Amino acid sequence: MKLMRSVTAVIALLLAQTAFAQVNGAKGDIASIISRGELRVAITAVDQPPFYFTGKDGKLAGYDIDLATKMADEMGVKLVITRDAPAFNDLVTLVSSGEADLAVSKLSRTLSRSRFIKFSSPYMTFKQGLLFNRLQLAKVSSESEIHKYVRSYRGTLGVIANSSYANYAKDNFPEAKIKEYPTWDAAVQALTNGEVLSLYRDELEIKRVLASIPNSSLLFKPVYFTDLTDPIAVAVKTENTQLLFWVNIFLENQPKMTADEILAKYAGQ
């Protein structure tokens, strides 16, 4: 009986020590980040304002940079940004291989990407939309009939290569003639030149184009969908469940912002 009490006491002590160690970060994927002293966050090589871009002072700025900075501060470590991803899909490779702890890079949460990494809860959700060249649109449909026209869309549709919208386009507009461009700026230029009838992306990027080009209302016609959304989330390595849990709690405590609020906050930086 005395031996049994001693064994029970030892087991209880070990369990208590294990619980204490886990609470204080002595074990788990977060502990490796803390012991390293760095939170490695991946973003794409190409700027995506207002989420991340080089500011007037030559430093990275934007919503995602602020978000990643807060995460690193909460962990008490240095933020290290890696920009080795040429396109959005390459972010998944960096996270799944462990080269980056997180991707905080306006990354759309898609079914195909979730085969390789885990996503946090969305920290932002946008409407999907089309941006039409008005001159080209007038040749195929009246503006009063545009919503009927887009549901059976067969025109040319510009998207960014290796992006979520390249996949969304195949699923949502199977009859469209899809053209892929290396960057959003290249796609916008193609739309302006009349090379494509419309572009396909989220409401924020469409509004950013409309705000940045003089007389844009004469050149372009936006259409937003209420039933097609684009959830933006943080990517985490599949095995890093503790880190994913932490990220979700962190995001729950962040203020929610609309596309218009983000554009207004980071304008002019």
XYZ file of N, CA and C in Angstrom:
807
model
N 0.824 -1.209 0.000
C 0.000 0.000 0.000
C 0.861 1.263 0.000
N 1.919 1.245 0.803
C 2.830 2.394 0.862
C 3.501 2.597 -0.479
N 3.868 1.449 -1.115
C 4.509 1.530 -2.425
C 3.559 2.129 -3.454
N 2.292 1.704 -3.382
C 1.291 2.226 -4.312
C 1.097 3.726 -4.152
N 1.087 4.185 -2.881
C 0.957 5.626 -2.638
C 2.140 6.385 -3.200
N 3.332 5.824 -3.072
C 4.543 6.470 -3.581
C 4.506 6.561 -5.103
N 4.093 5.458 -5.740
C 4.001 5.444 -7.209
C 2.974 6.463 -7.683
N 1.825 6.501 -6.992
C 0.776 7.463 -7.344
C 1.258 8.895 -7.209
N 2.001 9.150 -6.146
C 2.536 10.497 -5.914
C 3.518 10.892 -7.010
N 4.355 9.945 -7.400
C 5.346 10.225 -8.452
C 4.644 10.527 -9.772
N 3.635 9.700 -10.090
C 2.890 9.921 -11.328
C 2.207 11.288 -11.317
N 1.600 11.627 -10.198
C 0.928 12.924 -10.074
C 1.907 14.074 -10.255
N 3.105 13.910 -9.689
C 4.127 14.943 -9.802
C 4.564 15.112 -11.251
N 4.765 13.977 -11.933
C 5.181 14.027 -13.337
C 4.125 14.680 -14.211
N 2.856 14.339 -13.955
C 1.770 14.955 -14.713
C 1.705 16.456 -14.468
N 1.887 16.856 -13.221
C 1.863 18.282 -12.873
C 3.007 19.026 -13.548
N 4.199 18.392 -13.560
C 5.362 19.021 -14.193
C 5.154 19.158 -15.693
N 4.562 18.106 -16.296
C 4.299 18.148 -17.741
C 3.323 19.257 -18.089
N 2.237 19.351 -17.300
C 1.244 20.404 -17.536
C 1.862 21.779 -17.379
N 2.697 21.950 -16.360
C 3.347 23.245 -16.129
C 4.270 23.603 -17.288
N 4.993 22.614 -17.767
C 5.926 22.857 -18.870
C 5.185 23.271 -20.132
N 4.037 22.625 -20.388
C 3.277 22.964 -21.583
C 2.689 24.359 -21.486
N 2.167 24.695 -20.324
C 1.600 26.033 -20.129
C 2.659 27.107 -20.304
N 3.868 26.831 -19.867
C 4.940 27.828 -19.931
C 5.769 27.719 -21.197
N 5.267 26.968 -22.191
C 5.911 26.950 -23.493
C 7.158 26.107 -23.568
N 7.356 25.182 -22.657
C 8.561 24.364 -22.687
C 8.486 23.290 -23.751
N 7.274 22.980 -24.239
C 7.107 21.974 -25.261
C 6.191 22.498 -26.348
N 6.250 21.853 -27.515
C 5.328 22.204 -28.587
C 5.959 23.065 -29.658
N 5.197 23.273 -30.742
C 5.722 24.010 -31.888
C 5.956 25.481 -31.578
N 5.177 26.057 -30.666
C 5.415 27.449 -30.281
C 6.739 27.577 -29.532
N 7.065 26.561 -28.730
C 8.324 26.595 -27.981
C 9.526 26.677 -28.902
N 9.450 25.997 -30.052
C 10.575 26.038 -30.988
C 10.751 27.435 -31.580
N 9.638 28.139 -31.776
C 9.704 29.517 -32.271
C 10.329 30.423 -31.216
N 9.884 30.245 -29.969
C 10.396 31.074 -28.873
C 11.877 30.799 -28.630
N 12.283 29.535 -28.662
C 13.691 29.208 -28.438
C 14.564 29.709 -29.586
N 14.003 29.751 -30.786
C 14.720 30.290 -31.948
C 14.823 31.799 -31.862
N 13.796 32.407 -31.238
C 13.776 33.864 -31.101
C 13.250 34.580 -32.318
N 12.635 33.837 -33.240
C 12.146 34.424 -34.487
C 10.825 33.779 -34.909
N 9.915 34.602 -35.358
C 8.704 34.130 -36.015
C 8.887 34.394 -37.504
N 8.977 33.320 -38.278
C 9.213 33.446 -39.721
C 7.885 33.468 -40.458
N 7.607 34.594 -41.107
C 6.330 34.796 -41.799
C 6.592 35.009 -43.282
N 5.874 34.270 -44.116
C 6.040 34.363 -45.564
C 4.985 35.273 -46.177
N 5.428 36.121 -47.113
C 4.542 36.901 -47.972
C 5.076 36.771 -49.392
N 4.288 37.135 -50.374
C 4.745 37.000 -51.756
C 5.801 38.051 -52.099
N 6.560 37.753 -53.152
C 7.610 38.672 -53.592
C 7.026 39.976 -54.133
N 5.836 39.893 -54.687
C 5.178 41.076 -55.257
C 4.295 41.729 -54.197
N 4.413 43.046 -54.049
C 3.595 43.784 -53.082
C 2.106 43.602 -53.362
N 1.312 43.577 -52.294
C -0.136 43.482 -52.392
C -0.768 44.554 -51.496
N -0.621 45.833 -51.866
C -1.212 46.888 -51.036
C -2.735 46.748 -51.034
N -3.379 47.056 -49.910
C -2.852 47.621 -48.662
C -2.424 46.561 -47.635
N -2.287 45.321 -48.055
C -1.911 44.264 -47.111
C -0.420 44.257 -46.820
N 0.388 44.425 -47.833
C 1.834 44.592 -47.623
C 2.448 45.261 -48.846
N 3.308 46.242 -48.537
C 3.925 47.046 -49.591
C 5.072 47.836 -48.981
N 5.941 48.333 -49.816
C 7.045 49.165 -49.349
C 6.561 50.598 -49.193
N 6.609 51.106 -47.966
C 6.109 52.449 -47.680
C 7.053 53.536 -48.141
N 6.656 54.774 -47.925
C 7.468 55.911 -48.345
C 8.814 55.957 -47.631
N 8.873 55.338 -46.437
C 10.133 55.309 -45.689
C 11.022 54.125 -46.070
N 10.584 53.358 -47.085
C 11.381 52.227 -47.544
C 11.166 50.953 -46.751
N 10.265 50.985 -45.759
C 10.011 49.810 -44.930
C 8.688 49.161 -45.326
N 8.571 47.865 -45.029
C 7.332 47.162 -45.299
C 6.214 47.699 -44.405
N 5.054 47.888 -44.981
C 3.886 48.369 -44.235
C 2.660 47.638 -44.744
N 1.534 47.839 -44.058
C 0.293 47.243 -44.511
C -0.386 46.424 -43.427
N -1.618 46.016 -43.720
C -2.437 45.307 -42.740
C -1.780 44.008 -42.288
N -1.312 43.184 -43.229
C -0.715 41.899 -42.861
C 0.601 42.071 -42.111
N 1.339 43.112 -42.434
C 2.593 43.379 -41.712
C 2.286 43.751 -40.263
N 1.267 44.576 -40.068
C 0.851 44.939 -38.702
C 0.385 43.704 -37.938
N -0.359 42.829 -38.618
C -0.871 41.614 -37.981
C 0.285 40.703 -37.560
N 1.239 40.489 -38.460
C 2.384 39.625 -38.158
C 3.255 40.219 -37.055
N 3.402 41.532 -37.065
C 4.189 42.205 -36.033
C 3.581 42.005 -34.656
N 2.259 42.113 -34.568
C 1.563 41.888 -33.302
C 1.754 40.456 -32.820
N 1.709 39.509 -33.737
C 1.910 38.104 -33.372
C 3.299 37.889 -32.766
N 4.309 38.420 -33.436
C 5.676 38.278 -32.938
C 5.836 38.949 -31.576
N 5.235 40.115 -31.414
C 5.309 40.821 -30.136
C 4.664 40.004 -29.018
N 3.519 39.389 -29.325
C 2.827 38.572 -28.322
C 3.682 37.376 -27.895
N 4.466 36.846 -28.827
C 5.347 35.717 -28.510
C 6.664 36.165 -27.884
N 6.937 37.455 -27.995
C 8.192 37.973 -27.460
C 9.391 37.627 -28.310
N 9.176 37.542 -29.642
C 10.267 37.189 -30.549
C 10.365 38.220 -31.669
N 11.411 38.100 -32.454
C 11.647 38.989 -33.591
C 10.844 38.500 -34.791
N 10.278 39.425 -35.550
C 9.565 39.072 -36.776
C 10.558 39.034 -37.938
N 10.571 37.926 -38.659
C 11.409 37.782 -39.859
C 10.487 37.513 -41.038
N 10.502 38.426 -42.006
C 9.663 38.294 -43.201
C 10.467 37.643 -44.311
N 9.918 36.594 -44.909
C 10.551 35.978 -46.076
C 9.687 36.241 -47.308
N 10.344 36.614 -48.409
C 9.625 36.947 -49.643
C 10.095 36.060 -50.791
N 10.237 34.778 -50.514
C 10.746 33.826 -51.503
C 9.644 33.226 -52.368
N 8.409 33.635 -52.159
C 7.282 33.070 -52.913
C 6.950 33.961 -54.111
N 7.183 33.476 -55.343
C 6.832 34.274 -56.517
C 5.328 34.483 -56.654
N 4.542 33.485 -56.222
C 3.088 33.560 -56.351
C 2.436 33.031 -55.081
N 1.119 33.208 -54.977
C 0.395 32.824 -53.757
C 0.511 31.333 -53.458
N 0.402 30.493 -54.486
C 0.488 29.053 -54.248
C 1.840 28.635 -53.694
N 2.885 29.410 -53.984
C 4.223 29.094 -53.472
C 4.320 29.302 -51.966
N 3.429 30.104 -51.407
C 3.398 30.292 -49.953
C 3.076 28.972 -49.251
N 2.212 28.195 -49.860
C 1.816 26.903 -49.294
C 3.026 25.987 -49.190
N 3.882 25.998 -50.207
C 5.093 25.175 -50.207
C 6.038 25.598 -49.095
N 6.203 26.906 -48.904
C 7.102 27.402 -47.864
C 6.632 26.982 -46.473
N 5.321 27.044 -46.244
C 4.783 26.688 -44.929
C 4.812 25.172 -44.726
N 4.409 24.416 -45.722
C 4.353 22.957 -45.581
C 5.733 22.343 -45.401
N 6.763 22.988 -45.955
C 8.136 22.486 -45.824
C 8.805 22.927 -44.532
N 8.170 23.862 -43.808
C 8.737 24.360 -42.563
C 9.699 25.514 -42.746
N 9.842 26.018 -43.984
C 10.723 27.160 -44.216
C 10.134 28.442 -43.629
N 8.822 28.461 -43.466
C 8.148 29.578 -42.807
C 7.189 29.001 -41.777
N 7.043 29.691 -40.651
C 6.097 29.254 -39.624
C 4.662 29.540 -40.042
N 4.475 30.694 -40.677
C 3.146 31.141 -41.073
C 3.211 31.833 -42.429
N 2.109 31.840 -43.132
C 1.936 32.733 -44.271
C 0.821 33.699 -43.894
N 1.190 34.970 -43.758
C 0.211 36.032 -43.474
C 0.296 36.958 -44.673
N -0.427 36.624 -45.728
C -0.142 37.202 -47.035
C -1.392 37.315 -47.903
N -2.477 37.801 -47.313
C -3.739 37.896 -48.062
C -4.006 36.605 -48.832
N -3.835 35.498 -48.120
C -3.941 34.180 -48.747
C -5.377 33.662 -48.654
N -5.959 33.365 -49.796
C -7.318 32.840 -49.829
C -7.350 31.411 -49.293
N -8.334 31.142 -48.462
C -8.497 29.798 -47.907
C -9.274 28.953 -48.912
N -8.555 28.030 -49.582
C -9.186 27.201 -50.606
C -9.062 25.725 -50.258
N -9.931 24.935 -50.857
C -9.946 23.497 -50.619
C -8.663 22.845 -51.124
N -8.188 23.265 -52.294
C -6.987 22.654 -52.866
C -5.753 22.930 -52.005
N -5.626 24.127 -51.476
C -4.474 24.456 -50.633
C -4.526 23.731 -49.292
N -5.735 23.466 -48.800
C -5.867 22.825 -47.488
C -5.453 21.356 -47.514
N -5.120 20.842 -48.671
C -4.567 19.482 -48.728
C -3.141 19.439 -48.197
N -2.472 20.588 -48.181
C -1.056 20.619 -47.838
C -0.741 21.375 -46.549
N -1.647 22.253 -46.139
C -1.439 23.039 -44.914
C -2.779 23.176 -44.196
N -2.746 23.743 -42.997
C -3.972 24.066 -42.291
C -4.190 25.570 -42.318
N -5.440 25.958 -42.369
C -5.790 27.373 -42.362
C -6.400 27.759 -41.020
N -6.120 28.986 -40.616
C -6.791 29.560 -39.451
C -8.219 29.918 -39.824
N -8.973 30.358 -38.849
C -10.264 30.965 -39.153
C -10.013 32.212 -39.998
N -10.895 32.539 -40.926
C -10.683 33.733 -41.748
C -10.594 35.000 -40.885
N -9.624 35.846 -41.165
C -9.557 37.131 -40.465
C -10.157 38.240 -41.298
N -10.586 37.878 -42.504
C -11.264 38.825 -43.371
C -11.987 38.029 -44.457
N -13.152 38.480 -44.862
C -13.880 37.828 -45.951
C -14.386 38.886 -46.917
N -14.013 38.740 -48.183
C -14.403 39.703 -49.206
C -15.434 39.096 -50.152
N -16.205 39.962 -50.780
C -17.034 39.533 -51.901
C -16.123 39.338 -53.118
N -16.461 38.371 -53.950
C -15.780 38.234 -55.231
C -16.443 39.170 -56.229
N -15.701 39.553 -57.257
C -16.273 40.470 -58.225
C -15.600 40.407 -59.581
N -16.262 41.015 -60.550
C -15.713 41.167 -61.897
C -15.576 42.659 -62.184
N -14.507 43.016 -62.866
C -14.309 44.397 -63.305
C -14.288 44.397 -64.826
N -15.289 45.034 -65.438
C -15.454 45.020 -66.887
C -14.838 46.254 -67.550
N -14.367 46.068 -68.764
C -14.036 47.165 -69.659
C -15.357 47.616 -70.279
N -15.787 48.839 -70.001
C -17.114 49.304 -70.433
C -17.279 49.261 -71.952
N -16.243 49.630 -72.676
C -16.338 49.653 -74.132
C -16.553 48.248 -74.677
N -15.816 47.283 -74.137
C -15.969 45.906 -74.586
C -17.304 45.309 -74.136
N -17.736 45.704 -72.944
C -19.002 45.195 -72.407
C -20.173 45.623 -73.273
N -20.137 46.857 -73.781
C -21.232 47.381 -74.593
C -21.456 46.559 -75.859
N -20.439 45.821 -76.291
C -20.545 45.011 -77.506
C -21.290 43.697 -77.274
N -21.409 43.290 -76.003
C -21.996 41.974 -75.731
C -23.225 42.024 -74.823
N -23.374 43.112 -74.068
C -24.503 43.177 -73.143
C -24.775 44.612 -72.719
N -26.040 44.906 -72.458
C -26.380 46.196 -71.864
C -26.092 46.118 -70.377
N -25.835 47.244 -69.744
C -25.528 47.239 -68.317
C -26.720 46.803 -67.481
N -27.917 47.031 -67.981
C -29.115 46.614 -67.248
C -29.264 45.093 -67.231
N -28.635 44.411 -68.181
C -28.719 42.951 -68.274
C -27.434 42.261 -67.826
N -26.527 43.016 -67.235
C -25.203 42.482 -66.951
C -25.220 41.313 -65.962
N -26.082 41.372 -64.958
C -26.109 40.307 -63.955
C -26.575 38.989 -64.566
N -27.488 39.061 -65.521
C -27.911 37.861 -66.231
C -26.782 37.352 -67.128
N -26.067 38.296 -67.736
C -24.982 37.925 -68.651
C -23.842 37.186 -67.932
N -23.468 37.655 -66.735
C -22.300 37.069 -66.068
C -22.559 35.658 -65.558
N -23.819 35.295 -65.366
C -24.118 33.956 -64.851
C -23.850 32.874 -65.893
N -23.836 33.242 -67.153
C -23.459 32.290 -68.215
C -22.300 32.888 -69.017
N -21.336 33.404 -68.296
C -20.245 34.191 -68.882
C -19.394 33.365 -69.843
N -19.228 33.882 -71.058
C -18.431 33.202 -72.071
C -17.332 34.088 -72.644
N -17.148 35.244 -72.064
C -16.147 36.172 -72.576
C -14.754 35.875 -72.046
N -13.814 36.748 -72.378
C -12.444 36.618 -71.881
C -12.386 37.111 -70.439
N -11.656 36.378 -69.617
C -11.609 36.658 -68.183
C -10.162 36.628 -67.708
N -9.681 37.759 -67.212
C -8.300 37.854 -66.752
C -8.156 37.550 -65.278
N -7.133 36.748 -64.926
C -6.828 36.405 -63.536
C -5.320 36.407 -63.345
N -4.895 36.409 -62.083
C -3.478 36.279 -61.767
C -3.106 34.801 -61.809
N -2.009 34.483 -62.477
C -1.551 33.095 -62.567
C -1.201 32.552 -61.186
N -1.481 31.269 -60.964
C -1.160 30.583 -59.701
C -1.813 31.248 -58.492
N -3.006 31.781 -58.702
C -3.749 32.407 -57.609
C -5.040 31.639 -57.364
N -5.709 31.942 -56.264
C -6.990 31.297 -55.982
C -8.013 31.611 -57.067
N -7.912 32.810 -57.663
C -8.897 33.197 -58.664
C -8.720 32.467 -59.985
N -7.532 31.941 -60.239
C -7.345 31.088 -61.406
C -8.185 29.817 -61.242
N -8.257 29.313 -60.015
C -9.091 28.137 -59.736
C -10.570 28.499 -59.639
N -10.858 29.616 -58.962
C -12.251 30.058 -58.865
C -12.872 30.239 -60.256
N -12.086 30.777 -61.186
C -12.590 31.048 -62.533
C -13.024 29.763 -63.232
N -12.232 28.706 -63.083
C -12.570 27.421 -63.712
C -13.841 26.834 -63.123
N -14.026 27.035 -61.803
C -15.204 26.475 -61.136
C -16.467 27.297 -61.389
N -16.335 28.613 -61.314
C -17.515 29.482 -61.359
C -17.879 29.987 -62.751
N -16.896 30.010 -63.664
C -17.148 30.475 -65.032
C -16.517 29.503 -66.032
N -17.033 28.271 -66.082
C -16.412 27.224 -66.910
C -16.438 27.505 -68.404
N -17.343 28.382 -68.848
C -17.429 28.699 -70.278
C -16.558 29.890 -70.672
N -15.952 30.550 -69.698
C -15.137 31.737 -69.986
C -13.804 31.350 -70.613
N -13.240 32.274 -71.364
C -11.900 32.097 -71.940
C -10.912 32.751 -70.968
N -10.259 31.952 -70.158
C -9.427 32.460 -69.067
C -8.026 32.812 -69.560
N -7.590 34.014 -69.213
C -6.231 34.461 -69.523
C -5.510 34.769 -68.212
N -4.330 34.187 -68.040
C -3.584 34.377 -66.805
C -2.463 35.394 -67.011
N -2.264 36.237 -65.998
C -1.234 37.272 -66.044
C -0.313 37.127 -64.833
N 0.958 37.496 -64.989
C 1.913 37.295 -63.887
C 1.629 38.150 -62.664
N 1.046 39.326 -62.856
C 0.741 40.226 -61.743
C -0.625 40.870 -61.954
N -1.160 41.440 -60.888
C -2.432 42.163 -60.971
C -2.293 43.410 -61.825
N -1.168 44.103 -61.708
C -0.943 45.300 -62.520
C -0.965 44.969 -64.015
N -0.372 43.829 -64.369
C -0.375 43.402 -65.772
C -1.793 43.083 -66.231
N -2.582 42.501 -65.347
C -3.967 42.177 -65.679
C -4.789 43.450 -65.875
N -4.576 44.435 -65.010
C -5.303 45.709 -65.117
C -4.937 46.416 -66.420
N -3.668 46.362 -66.795
C -3.237 46.977 -68.049
C -3.900 46.300 -69.241
N -4.024 44.967 -69.169
C -4.684 44.222 -70.242
C -6.157 44.611 -70.350
N -6.804 44.813 -69.207
C -8.205 45.240 -69.204
C -8.341 46.632 -69.809
N -7.453 47.522 -69.426
C -7.468 48.902 -69.934
C -7.295 48.924 -71.452
N -6.434 48.043 -71.961
C -6.153 47.976 -73.399
C -7.225 47.223 -74.174
N -8.173 46.622 -73.468
C -9.227 45.872 -74.146
C -8.838 44.473 -74.554
N -7.746 43.947 -73.983
C -7.312 42.586 -74.309
C -8.235 41.542 -73.698
N -8.882 41.895 -72.591
C -9.867 41.013 -71.960
C -11.126 41.816 -71.672
N -12.238 41.118 -71.599
C -13.504 41.778 -71.316
C -13.606 42.166 -69.851
N -13.091 41.287 -68.956
C -13.189 41.573 -67.526
C -12.052 40.920 -66.757
N -11.892 41.355 -65.510
C -10.958 40.750 -64.571
C -11.757 40.168 -63.413
N -11.184 39.143 -62.792
C -11.865 38.450 -61.702
C -10.992 38.505 -60.458
N -11.508 39.175 -59.414
C -10.775 39.227 -58.146
C -11.712 39.678 -57.036
N -11.173 39.981 -55.865
C -12.006 40.363 -54.738
C -12.371 41.843 -54.799
N -13.372 42.206 -54.002
C -13.904 43.570 -54.019
C -12.862 44.617 -53.653
N -11.949 44.286 -52.731
C -10.951 45.266 -52.309
C -10.045 45.654 -53.470
N -9.559 44.652 -54.219
C -8.651 44.938 -55.328
C -9.367 45.692 -56.437
N -10.624 45.367 -56.657
C -11.397 46.089 -57.669
C -11.596 47.546 -57.247
N -11.938 47.765 -55.990
C -12.118 49.133 -55.492
C -10.808 49.912 -55.524
N -9.695 49.206 -55.299
C -8.391 49.877 -55.328
C -8.067 50.362 -56.745
N -8.421 49.571 -57.730
C -8.222 49.984 -59.123
C -9.082 51.202 -59.435
N -10.334 51.150 -59.039
C -11.249 52.253 -59.324
C -10.797 53.554 -58.664
N -10.178 53.436 -57.475
C -9.729 54.630 -56.752
C -8.415 55.185 -57.302
N -7.648 54.349 -57.981
C -6.300 54.767 -58.392
C -6.211 55.288 -59.818
N -7.230 55.059 -60.628
C -7.191 55.463 -62.042
C -8.169 56.614 -62.278
N -7.702 57.736 -62.817
C -8.584 58.873 -63.094
C -9.699 58.477 -64.070
N -10.898 58.981 -63.818
C -12.050 58.709 -64.683
C -12.336 57.215 -64.826
N -12.029 56.466 -63.783
C -12.204 55.014 -63.853
C -13.665 54.622 -64.093
N -14.618 55.425 -63.610
C -16.031 55.096 -63.787
C -16.442 55.134 -65.258
N -15.687 55.873 -66.075
C -15.967 55.918 -67.512
C -15.351 54.729 -68.236
N -14.307 54.171 -67.650
C -13.573 53.074 -68.284
C -14.058 51.696 -67.862
N -14.447 51.579 -66.566
C -14.711 50.256 -65.994
C -16.103 50.172 -65.358
N -16.584 48.950 -65.303
C -17.860 48.656 -64.646
C -17.646 47.489 -63.672
N -17.787 47.724 -62.349
C -17.631 46.634 -61.392
C -18.945 45.892 -61.155
N -18.819 44.595 -60.893
C -19.964 43.770 -60.504
C -19.515 42.914 -59.327
N -20.243 42.993 -58.212
C -19.887 42.221 -57.014
C -20.937 41.142 -56.764
N -20.479 40.000 -56.272
C -21.375 38.871 -56.010
C -21.642 38.756 -54.509
N -22.889 38.504 -54.170
C -23.228 38.299 -52.762
C -23.097 36.828 -52.364
N -23.092 35.939 -53.345
C -23.043 34.506 -53.058
C -21.673 33.881 -53.307
N -20.711 34.671 -53.739
C -19.344 34.186 -53.950
C -18.410 35.020 -53.082
N -17.757 34.389 -52.132
C -16.886 35.110 -51.203
C -15.459 34.591 -51.273
N -14.550 35.356 -50.702
C -13.129 35.021 -50.675
C -12.633 35.151 -49.237
N -12.581 34.050 -48.477
C -12.091 34.106 -47.098
C -10.565 34.167 -47.058
N -10.022 35.117 -46.304
C -8.579 35.307 -46.170
C -8.144 34.773 -44.806
N -7.112 33.912 -44.798
C -6.712 33.258 -43.557
C -5.197 33.102 -43.486
N -4.725 32.707 -42.314
C -3.300 32.454 -42.079
C -3.025 30.975 -42.336
N -1.933 30.681 -43.036
C -1.540 29.299 -43.312
C -0.545 28.811 -42.267
N -0.759 27.593 -41.774
C 0.083 26.977 -40.747
C 0.433 25.564 -41.193
N 1.636 25.115 -40.875
C 2.044 23.749 -41.202
C 1.075 22.763 -40.547
N 0.721 21.708 -41.263
C -0.296 20.761 -40.808
C -0.028 20.226 -39.406
N 1.243 19.904 -39.109
C 1.590 19.314 -37.821
C 1.531 20.304 -36.656
N 1.551 21.586 -36.951
C 1.658 22.604 -35.893
C 0.291 22.994 -35.330
N -0.342 22.048 -34.675
C -1.695 22.261 -34.154
C -1.727 23.263 -33.005
N -0.690 23.268 -32.184
C -0.633 24.222 -31.070
C -0.544 25.649 -31.605
N 0.286 25.847 -32.617
C 0.438 27.165 -33.225
C -0.870 27.602 -33.877
N -1.550 26.690 -34.548
C -2.830 27.009 -35.172
C -3.853 27.446 -34.128
N -3.904 26.734 -33.011
C -4.828 27.086 -31.924
C -4.517 28.489 -31.412
N -3.238 28.787 -31.234
C -2.808 30.100 -30.747
C -3.195 31.194 -31.746
N -2.949 30.945 -33.025
C -3.269 31.937 -34.065
C -4.762 32.241 -34.074
N -5.585 31.216 -33.947
C -7.034 31.431 -33.947
C -7.494 32.287 -32.773
N -6.929 32.029 -31.595
C -7.267 32.857 -30.426
C -6.803 34.297 -30.644
N -5.601 34.451 -31.190
C -5.076 35.785 -31.483
C -6.016 36.533 -32.430
N -6.441 35.871 -33.503
C -7.287 36.527 -34.505
C -8.653 36.904 -33.951
N -9.163 36.107 -33.026
C -10.454 36.413 -32.416
C -10.443 37.750 -31.693
N -9.274 38.159 -31.242
C -9.154 39.390 -30.463
C -8.738 40.607 -31.289
N -8.682 40.436 -32.618
C -8.321 41.547 -33.476
C -9.574 42.241 -34.009
N -9.538 43.558 -34.138
C -10.711 44.268 -34.676
C -10.954 43.891 -36.133
N -12.209 43.722 -36.494
C -12.574 43.371 -37.865
C -12.711 44.643 -38.698
N -12.190 44.594 -39.924
C -12.226 45.760 -40.798
C -12.813 45.386 -42.151
N -13.516 46.332 -42.756
C -14.068 46.120 -44.092
C -13.020 46.514 -45.138
N -13.308 46.186 -46.391
C -12.404 46.551 -47.485
C -12.206 48.062 -47.551
N -13.288 48.821 -47.409
C -13.208 50.288 -47.476
C -12.370 50.849 -46.315
N -12.521 50.252 -45.118
C -11.765 50.725 -43.950
C -10.273 50.463 -44.110
N -9.924 49.319 -44.664
C -8.509 48.999 -44.880
C -7.902 49.932 -45.915
N -8.624 50.159 -47.005
C -8.132 51.061 -48.048
C -7.909 52.466 -47.499
N -8.827 52.927 -46.656
C -8.724 54.272 -46.098
C -7.555 54.360 -45.115
N -7.360 53.335 -44.293
C -6.326 53.365 -43.269
C -4.921 53.414 -43.852
N -4.700 52.661 -44.929
C -3.331 52.543 -45.450
C -3.097 53.389 -46.698
N -4.054 54.216 -47.057
C -3.870 55.116 -48.196
C -2.775 56.132 -47.891
N -1.908 56.337 -48.829
C -0.873 57.353 -48.680
C 0.359 56.936 -47.913
N 0.413 55.718 -47.414
C 1.612 55.280 -46.662
C 2.738 54.890 -47.609
